[in-house]
């Protein structure tokens, strides 16, 4: 993203290695930071406001479905190197994740016709070129347009522009409406959680570089087979505690304490306890960070930029049907407000196939859901039924249960010009390091960005900088 701006420091940072490091937040970013720190022999305390870990990538028992479900279906890629490294470190078994051997996805047109992308086992980026040329369900003219964009990608990577929208970028590269609808726009909604009309092309290009320009395996999709909290939260907690760290749930942080020189001196919890420390890693959303800061600190330009970050919501529908709707783990819908449908029973069954008996649990993702996040469940139910009738005209599913999960602040918005507002890991306050998917990692706000931010913060602590 070009030259990085150096934030003005209140005083020269001193990260002395003797004191306990406090990590605020028990989601991917916070747990990743804590795991790296205890692995290096550091004393760590993790405090999490909720009764359970996971942050915005959490699971819970739902009375409507009678199942353990995620707050939304989460998707990863083979290029999530930091995330996969974190999961290996804490002992996540290989069969907890369904990993494609080659990138493949199915998009449905209204009426049910399919567009199929299947990348052949060729070295990157030839695998993508082969997949685009061989796409089924879309004309050669449109496939050639996508291939042209792929050929120009190296030049685009060299000069990303955070002030150019994805829409403008696609127009400049001559992408036709059909290939936009079938390939580019589903990708943009999935990785940027924002409308192509406003989302930054630079953030899209960052994903394309990692996913398609390195290795074939980098672009493969990775789907957790189990609810995500059960995949990583308890394993991370066990790892931390086995190495002398401490994890406290239901322990909200209230205030960052500074000494007379403006350095970190401790953290006050909602309980009234103040824990002394010289090092704090915050791994919380932007608005929560700002609430922790002393009022004077919020006036620093870095934190004023943080206050200007906007949120982009996601609405997830969990629908129990009387019979399966899909014949594969997931599909995308072209030109629909419902972006992705996931057959949870088929996903959890893995390669053994979908159980045939009983009801079917479907997860539905509406990304960048500003137009739907305030809708009542009844309206969203009608939307679901209408779209199912459009895309599956022969299906007559009966709804046994309907659950709406809204994440109003699921991610930051990646609107053009946003990246420069995202802060560096090292904050202007000596002893305070920032983590979270929204900090400046070079990536959009994804699970990978969260884990990378945690690892970056841990590296800063360990380096003494």
Coordinates of C-alpha atoms in Angstrom, one line a residue:
X1 CA 0.0 0.0 0.0
X2 CA 3.0 2.3 -0.5
X3 CA 5.1 4.0 2.1
X4 CA 3.8 3.6 5.6
X5 CA 3.1 6.7 7.7
X6 CA 5.0 6.8 11.0
X7 CA 2.7 7.9 13.8
X8 CA 3.9 10.7 16.1
X9 CA 5.1 9.3 19.5
X10 CA 4.2 10.8 22.8
X11 CA 7.6 9.6 24.0
X12 CA 10.3 7.1 23.0
X13 CA 8.8 3.6 23.3
X14 CA 10.2 1.2 25.9
X15 CA 8.8 -2.3 25.8
X16 CA 10.8 -3.8 28.6
X17 CA 10.7 -7.6 28.6
X18 CA 10.2 -8.3 32.3
X19 CA 6.5 -7.5 32.9
X20 CA 3.4 -9.5 32.1
X21 CA 1.8 -8.6 28.8
X22 CA -2.0 -8.1 28.9
X23 CA -4.0 -9.0 25.8
X24 CA -7.4 -7.4 25.6
X25 CA -9.8 -9.5 23.5
X26 CA -10.2 -13.3 23.0
X27 CA -10.9 -13.5 19.3
X28 CA -8.6 -14.6 16.6
X29 CA -6.3 -11.6 16.9
X30 CA -6.0 -11.7 20.7
X31 CA -5.6 -15.5 21.0
X32 CA -3.0 -15.5 18.1
X33 CA -1.0 -12.9 19.9
X34 CA -1.1 -14.7 23.2
X35 CA -0.2 -18.0 21.7
X36 CA 2.9 -16.5 20.1
X37 CA 3.9 -14.8 23.3
X38 CA 3.6 -17.8 25.6
X39 CA 5.4 -20.0 23.0
X40 CA 8.3 -17.6 23.5
X41 CA 8.2 -17.9 27.2
X42 CA 6.4 -14.6 28.0
X43 CA 3.9 -14.2 30.9
X44 CA 0.5 -13.3 29.4
X45 CA -2.9 -12.4 30.7
X46 CA -5.8 -12.4 28.3
X47 CA -9.0 -10.6 29.3
X48 CA -12.2 -11.0 27.3
X49 CA -15.5 -9.2 27.9
X50 CA -17.8 -12.0 26.8
X51 CA -18.4 -15.3 28.7
X52 CA -16.8 -17.2 25.8
X53 CA -14.0 -16.5 23.3
X54 CA -14.2 -16.1 19.6
X55 CA -15.0 -12.4 19.1
X56 CA -16.7 -11.9 15.8
X57 CA -15.8 -15.4 14.7
X58 CA -17.7 -17.2 17.5
X59 CA -20.2 -20.1 17.9
X60 CA -23.1 -20.5 20.3
X61 CA -25.9 -23.0 21.0
X62 CA -29.0 -21.9 19.2
X63 CA -32.4 -22.9 20.6
X64 CA -34.2 -22.4 17.2
X65 CA -32.0 -24.9 15.3
X66 CA -31.1 -26.9 18.3
X67 CA -27.5 -26.9 17.1
X68 CA -24.2 -25.2 17.8
X69 CA -23.9 -22.6 15.1
X70 CA -21.5 -19.8 14.1
X71 CA -22.5 -16.2 14.1
X72 CA -22.0 -16.6 10.4
X73 CA -20.5 -19.0 7.9
X74 CA -16.7 -18.4 7.7
X75 CA -14.6 -19.1 4.7
X76 CA -10.8 -19.2 4.5
X77 CA -8.3 -19.7 1.7
X78 CA -5.1 -21.6 1.3
X79 CA -3.2 -18.3 1.3
X80 CA -4.3 -17.8 5.0
X81 CA -0.8 -18.7 6.0
X82 CA -0.9 -17.0 9.4
X83 CA -4.2 -18.5 10.3
X84 CA -3.2 -22.0 9.3
X85 CA 0.1 -21.6 11.2
X86 CA -1.8 -20.6 14.3
X87 CA -4.2 -23.6 14.0
X88 CA -1.3 -26.0 13.6
X89 CA 0.4 -24.5 16.6
X90 CA -2.6 -25.1 18.9
X91 CA -3.2 -28.6 17.5
X92 CA -6.3 -28.2 15.3
X93 CA -6.7 -31.6 13.5
X94 CA -6.5 -31.7 9.8
X95 CA -10.1 -33.1 9.5
X96 CA -11.5 -30.0 11.2
X97 CA -11.0 -28.1 7.9
X98 CA -12.3 -29.1 4.5
X99 CA -9.5 -28.0 2.1
X100 CA -10.1 -28.0 -1.7
X101 CA -7.3 -29.7 -3.8
X102 CA -8.0 -27.1 -6.5
X103 CA -10.2 -23.9 -6.5
X104 CA -13.7 -24.8 -7.5
X105 CA -17.0 -23.0 -7.1
X106 CA -20.5 -23.0 -8.4
X107 CA -22.6 -19.9 -9.1
X108 CA -26.3 -20.1 -9.8
X109 CA -28.2 -17.9 -12.2
X110 CA -31.9 -17.1 -11.7
X111 CA -33.8 -20.2 -12.9
X112 CA -31.1 -22.5 -11.7
X113 CA -28.6 -22.6 -14.5
X114 CA -25.0 -23.0 -13.3
X115 CA -21.7 -21.3 -13.9
X116 CA -18.9 -23.6 -12.9
X117 CA -15.3 -22.5 -12.2
X118 CA -12.8 -25.4 -11.8
X119 CA -9.2 -24.6 -11.8
X120 CA -6.9 -27.4 -13.3
X121 CA -3.8 -28.7 -11.4
X122 CA -1.4 -26.3 -13.0
X123 CA 1.2 -23.9 -11.4
X124 CA -0.1 -20.5 -10.4
X125 CA -1.2 -18.3 -12.1
X126 CA -1.8 -20.7 -15.0
X127 CA -4.3 -22.6 -12.9
X128 CA -6.5 -19.5 -12.8
X129 CA -6.1 -18.9 -16.5
X130 CA -7.1 -22.5 -17.2
X131 CA -10.1 -22.2 -14.9
X132 CA -11.3 -19.0 -16.5
X133 CA -11.0 -20.3 -20.0
X134 CA -12.8 -23.5 -19.1
X135 CA -15.7 -21.9 -17.1
X136 CA -19.0 -23.5 -18.0
X137 CA -22.2 -21.6 -18.3
X138 CA -20.8 -18.3 -19.6
X139 CA -19.8 -17.3 -23.1
X140 CA -16.3 -17.2 -24.5
X141 CA -16.3 -13.4 -24.9
X142 CA -16.8 -13.0 -21.1
X143 CA -14.3 -15.6 -20.2
X144 CA -11.8 -13.9 -22.4
X145 CA -12.4 -10.6 -20.6
X146 CA -11.6 -12.3 -17.3
X147 CA -8.5 -13.8 -18.7
X148 CA -7.4 -10.4 -20.0
X149 CA -7.7 -9.0 -16.4
X150 CA -5.6 -11.9 -15.2
X151 CA -2.9 -11.1 -17.7
X152 CA -2.8 -7.5 -16.5
X153 CA -2.8 -8.4 -12.9
X154 CA 1.0 -8.2 -12.3
X155 CA 1.0 -4.6 -13.5
X156 CA -2.0 -3.7 -11.3
X157 CA -0.3 -5.3 -8.2
X158 CA 2.7 -2.9 -8.8
X159 CA 0.5 0.2 -8.5
X160 CA -2.6 -0.4 -6.3
X161 CA -4.8 2.7 -5.9
X162 CA -6.9 2.9 -2.7
X163 CA -8.8 5.8 -4.3
X164 CA -10.1 3.6 -7.2
X165 CA -13.3 1.6 -6.6
X166 CA -13.6 -2.0 -7.6
X167 CA -16.4 -1.0 -10.1
X168 CA -14.1 1.6 -11.7
X169 CA -11.2 -1.0 -11.8
X170 CA -13.4 -3.6 -13.5
X171 CA -14.6 -1.1 -16.0
X172 CA -11.0 0.0 -16.8
X173 CA -10.0 -3.6 -17.3
X174 CA -12.9 -4.2 -19.7
X175 CA -14.8 -6.7 -17.6
X176 CA -18.2 -7.5 -19.1
X177 CA -21.4 -7.5 -17.0
X178 CA -21.8 -11.3 -17.1
X179 CA -18.3 -12.1 -15.9
X180 CA -18.6 -9.4 -13.3
X181 CA -21.8 -10.9 -12.0
X182 CA -20.6 -14.5 -12.1
X183 CA -17.0 -14.1 -10.9
X184 CA -15.8 -10.7 -9.8
X185 CA -18.7 -9.4 -7.8
X186 CA -19.2 -12.6 -5.7
X187 CA -15.5 -12.4 -4.9
X188 CA -15.7 -8.8 -3.9
X189 CA -18.7 -9.2 -1.6
X190 CA -17.0 -12.2 0.0
X191 CA -13.5 -10.8 0.7
X192 CA -14.3 -7.1 1.2
X193 CA -17.8 -7.3 2.6
X194 CA -18.7 -4.2 0.7
X195 CA -20.4 -3.0 -2.5
X196 CA -18.1 -3.0 -5.6
X197 CA -19.4 0.6 -6.2
X198 CA -17.6 1.8 -3.1
X199 CA -15.0 -0.8 -2.2
X200 CA -11.3 -0.1 -2.7
X201 CA -9.7 -1.9 -5.7
X202 CA -6.4 -1.9 -3.8
X203 CA -7.8 -4.2 -1.2
X204 CA -9.2 -6.5 -3.9
X205 CA -5.8 -6.6 -5.6
X206 CA -4.1 -7.5 -2.3
X207 CA -6.3 -10.6 -2.1
X208 CA -5.8 -11.5 -5.8
X209 CA -2.0 -11.3 -5.3
X210 CA -1.9 -13.6 -2.4
X211 CA -4.5 -16.0 -3.7
X212 CA -3.6 -16.4 -7.4
X213 CA 0.0 -15.2 -8.0
X214 CA 1.9 -17.5 -5.5
X215 CA 1.0 -21.2 -5.6
X216 CA -2.0 -23.2 -6.8
X217 CA -2.8 -24.2 -3.2
X218 CA -3.1 -20.6 -2.1
X219 CA -6.4 -20.1 -4.0
X220 CA -8.1 -23.2 -2.6
X221 CA -11.1 -22.6 -0.4
X222 CA -10.9 -23.8 3.2
X223 CA -14.2 -24.4 5.0
X224 CA -14.3 -25.2 8.8
X225 CA -16.3 -28.5 9.2
X226 CA -17.2 -27.7 12.8
X227 CA -18.6 -24.5 14.4
X228 CA -15.6 -22.2 14.5
X229 CA -15.3 -21.7 18.3
X230 CA -15.0 -25.5 18.7
X231 CA -12.2 -25.5 16.2
X232 CA -9.9 -23.0 17.8
X233 CA -11.0 -21.2 21.0
X234 CA -10.6 -23.9 23.6
X235 CA -7.5 -25.3 22.0
X236 CA -5.9 -21.8 22.1
X237 CA -7.0 -21.3 25.7
X238 CA -5.5 -24.7 26.7
X239 CA -2.3 -23.9 24.9
X240 CA -1.9 -20.6 26.7
X241 CA -2.8 -21.9 30.1
X242 CA -0.5 -25.0 29.7
X243 CA 2.4 -22.5 29.3
X244 CA 1.7 -20.5 32.3
X245 CA -0.6 -17.9 30.8
X246 CA -4.0 -16.9 32.2
X247 CA -7.3 -16.3 30.3
X248 CA -10.2 -14.5 32.0
X249 CA -13.6 -14.5 30.3
X250 CA -16.4 -12.2 31.5
X251 CA -13.7 -9.7 32.4
X252 CA -14.4 -6.5 30.4
X253 CA -11.6 -3.9 30.3
X254 CA -12.7 -0.4 31.3
X255 CA -9.7 1.9 31.0
X256 CA -6.1 2.0 29.9
X257 CA -3.9 3.5 32.6
X258 CA -0.9 5.7 31.7
X259 CA 1.9 7.1 33.8
X260 CA 3.0 10.7 34.0
X261 CA 5.1 10.3 30.8
X262 CA 2.2 9.0 28.8
X263 CA 3.4 5.3 28.9
X264 CA 1.2 2.3 29.6
X265 CA 1.1 1.6 33.3
X266 CA -1.8 -0.8 33.6
X267 CA -5.4 -1.8 32.8
X268 CA -8.4 -1.2 34.9
X269 CA -11.2 -3.8 34.6
X270 CA -14.9 -3.3 35.0
X271 CA -14.6 -5.2 38.3
X272 CA -12.5 -2.3 39.6
X273 CA -9.3 -4.3 39.6
X274 CA -6.3 -2.5 38.1
X275 CA -3.6 -4.9 36.7
X276 CA -0.2 -3.3 36.4
X277 CA 1.7 -3.8 33.2
X278 CA 4.0 -2.0 30.8
X279 CA 2.7 -3.8 27.7
X280 CA -0.8 -4.1 26.4
X281 CA -2.0 -5.6 23.1
X282 CA -5.6 -4.5 22.3
X283 CA -7.4 -6.9 20.0
X284 CA -10.8 -5.3 20.0
X285 CA -13.0 -3.4 17.5
X286 CA -12.2 0.2 16.8
X287 CA -15.0 1.7 18.9
X288 CA -14.0 -0.5 21.9
X289 CA -10.4 0.6 21.7
X290 CA -11.4 4.3 21.7
X291 CA -13.5 3.8 24.8
X292 CA -10.5 2.3 26.6
X293 CA -8.3 5.3 25.9
X294 CA -7.9 8.4 28.2
X295 CA -9.8 11.3 26.6
X296 CA -6.7 13.2 25.8
X297 CA -5.2 10.3 23.9
X298 CA -8.2 10.1 21.6
X299 CA -7.3 13.5 20.2
X300 CA -4.1 12.1 18.6
X301 CA -4.4 12.0 14.8
X302 CA -4.0 8.3 14.7
X303 CA -6.9 7.7 17.0
X304 CA -9.0 10.4 15.3
X305 CA -8.5 8.4 12.1
X306 CA -9.6 5.3 13.9
X307 CA -12.8 7.1 15.0
X308 CA -13.5 7.8 11.3
X309 CA -13.5 4.1 10.3
X310 CA -17.0 3.0 9.3
X311 CA -18.6 -0.4 9.7
X312 CA -20.1 -2.8 7.2
X313 CA -22.7 -5.3 8.5
X314 CA -23.4 -9.0 7.6
X315 CA -26.7 -10.7 8.1
X316 CA -26.7 -14.4 8.4
X317 CA -29.8 -16.6 8.1
X318 CA -29.9 -20.0 9.6
X319 CA -32.8 -22.0 8.0
X320 CA -33.9 -25.5 8.9
X321 CA -35.6 -27.1 5.9
X322 CA -37.5 -30.3 5.7
X323 CA -35.2 -31.6 3.0
X324 CA -31.8 -30.7 1.4
X325 CA -31.8 -27.8 -1.1
X326 CA -28.2 -28.1 -2.3
X327 CA -26.4 -31.0 -3.9
X328 CA -23.0 -29.7 -2.8
X329 CA -21.5 -27.9 0.2
X330 CA -22.1 -24.4 -1.0
X331 CA -23.2 -22.2 -4.0
X332 CA -23.2 -18.5 -4.8
X333 CA -26.2 -16.7 -6.2
X334 CA -25.7 -14.4 -9.2
X335 CA -27.4 -10.9 -8.9
X336 CA -29.1 -11.8 -5.6
X337 CA -29.0 -10.1 -2.2
X338 CA -28.4 -13.6 -0.8
X339 CA -24.8 -14.0 -1.7
X340 CA -23.9 -17.6 -0.5
X341 CA -25.8 -20.7 0.6
X342 CA -24.1 -23.3 2.7
X343 CA -25.4 -26.8 3.5
X344 CA -24.1 -27.2 7.0
X345 CA -24.9 -30.9 7.2
X346 CA -23.0 -31.7 4.0
X347 CA -20.0 -29.5 5.2
X348 CA -19.9 -31.2 8.6
X349 CA -20.1 -34.7 7.0
X350 CA -17.1 -33.8 4.8
X351 CA -16.0 -36.2 2.1
X352 CA -18.2 -38.9 3.5
X353 CA -21.2 -37.2 2.0
X354 CA -24.3 -35.6 3.4
X355 CA -26.5 -37.4 5.9
X356 CA -29.8 -38.1 4.2
X357 CA -32.1 -38.5 7.2
X358 CA -33.8 -35.6 9.0
X359 CA -34.0 -31.9 8.5
X360 CA -31.4 -29.9 6.6
X361 CA -29.6 -26.8 8.0
X362 CA -28.9 -24.1 5.5
X363 CA -26.7 -21.1 6.3
X364 CA -27.3 -18.0 4.1
X365 CA -24.8 -15.0 3.9
X366 CA -25.8 -11.5 3.1
X367 CA -22.6 -9.4 2.9
X368 CA -22.4 -5.6 3.1
X369 CA -26.0 -5.8 4.4
X370 CA -26.7 -2.2 5.0
X371 CA -30.1 -2.5 3.3
X372 CA -31.2 -5.5 5.4
X373 CA -29.6 -5.2 8.8
X374 CA -32.6 -3.3 10.3
X375 CA -35.2 -5.6 8.7
X376 CA -37.5 -7.7 10.9
X377 CA -37.1 -11.5 10.7
X378 CA -40.5 -11.8 8.9
X379 CA -39.2 -9.6 6.1
X380 CA -36.0 -11.6 5.8
X381 CA -37.9 -14.8 5.7
X382 CA -40.0 -13.5 2.8
X383 CA -36.8 -12.4 1.1
X384 CA -35.4 -15.9 1.5
X385 CA -38.5 -17.6 0.2
X386 CA -38.6 -15.3 -2.8
X387 CA -35.0 -15.8 -3.8
X388 CA -35.3 -19.6 -3.3
X389 CA -38.2 -19.6 -5.7
X390 CA -36.2 -17.6 -8.2
X391 CA -33.1 -19.8 -8.1
X392 CA -34.6 -23.2 -7.3
X393 CA -37.9 -23.1 -9.2
X394 CA -38.6 -26.8 -8.8
X395 CA -37.9 -26.9 -5.1
X396 CA -40.7 -26.6 -2.5
X397 CA -38.8 -26.5 0.8
X398 CA -40.7 -26.2 4.0
X399 CA -39.2 -24.1 6.7
X400 CA -38.9 -25.8 10.1
X401 CA -36.9 -23.1 11.8
X402 CA -35.6 -19.6 10.9
X403 CA -32.9 -17.8 12.8
X404 CA -31.5 -14.4 12.0
X405 CA -28.0 -13.4 13.3
X406 CA -27.0 -9.8 12.6
X407 CA -23.5 -8.5 12.9
X408 CA -23.9 -4.8 12.6
X409 CA -20.2 -4.2 12.9
X410 CA -19.0 -7.3 11.2
X411 CA -16.0 -5.6 9.5
X412 CA -14.8 -2.1 8.8
X413 CA -16.0 -0.7 5.5
X414 CA -13.3 -0.9 2.8
X415 CA -14.6 2.1 1.0
X416 CA -12.0 4.0 -1.1
X417 CA -9.6 6.0 0.9
X418 CA -10.0 3.9 4.1
X419 CA -6.7 2.2 4.2
X420 CA -4.7 5.3 5.2
X421 CA -7.0 5.6 8.3
X422 CA -6.1 2.1 9.5
X423 CA -3.4 2.3 12.3
X424 CA -0.1 0.6 12.5
X425 CA 0.6 -2.1 15.0
X426 CA 2.7 0.3 17.1
X427 CA 0.4 2.9 18.5
X428 CA 1.4 6.5 19.5
X429 CA 1.3 5.4 23.2
X430 CA 4.5 3.6 24.3
X431 CA 3.6 0.1 25.5
X432 CA 0.3 -0.1 23.6
X433 CA 0.2 -2.3 20.5
X434 CA -2.9 -2.6 18.3
X435 CA -4.3 -5.8 16.8
X436 CA -7.5 -6.7 15.1
X437 CA -8.5 -7.4 11.5
X438 CA -8.9 -3.7 11.0
X439 CA -5.4 -2.5 11.7
X440 CA -2.9 -1.9 8.8
X441 CA -1.9 -5.4 7.7
X442 CA -2.0 -4.9 3.9
X443 CA -5.2 -7.1 3.8
X444 CA -8.9 -6.5 4.1
X445 CA -10.6 -7.2 7.4
X446 CA -10.6 -11.0 7.3
X447 CA -9.7 -13.8 9.7
X448 CA -6.2 -13.8 8.1
X449 CA -5.8 -10.1 8.8
X450 CA -6.9 -10.7 12.4
X451 CA -4.4 -13.5 13.0
X452 CA -1.6 -11.6 11.1
X453 CA -2.2 -8.6 13.3
X454 CA -1.9 -10.7 16.5
X455 CA 1.3 -12.2 15.2
X456 CA 2.6 -8.7 14.3
X457 CA 1.8 -7.4 17.8
X458 CA 3.5 -10.4 19.4
X459 CA 6.6 -9.9 17.3
X460 CA 6.8 -6.2 18.4
X461 CA 6.6 -7.3 22.1
X462 CA 9.3 -9.9 21.6
X463 CA 11.6 -7.6 19.7
X464 CA 11.5 -5.0 22.4
X465 CA 10.6 -2.3 20.0

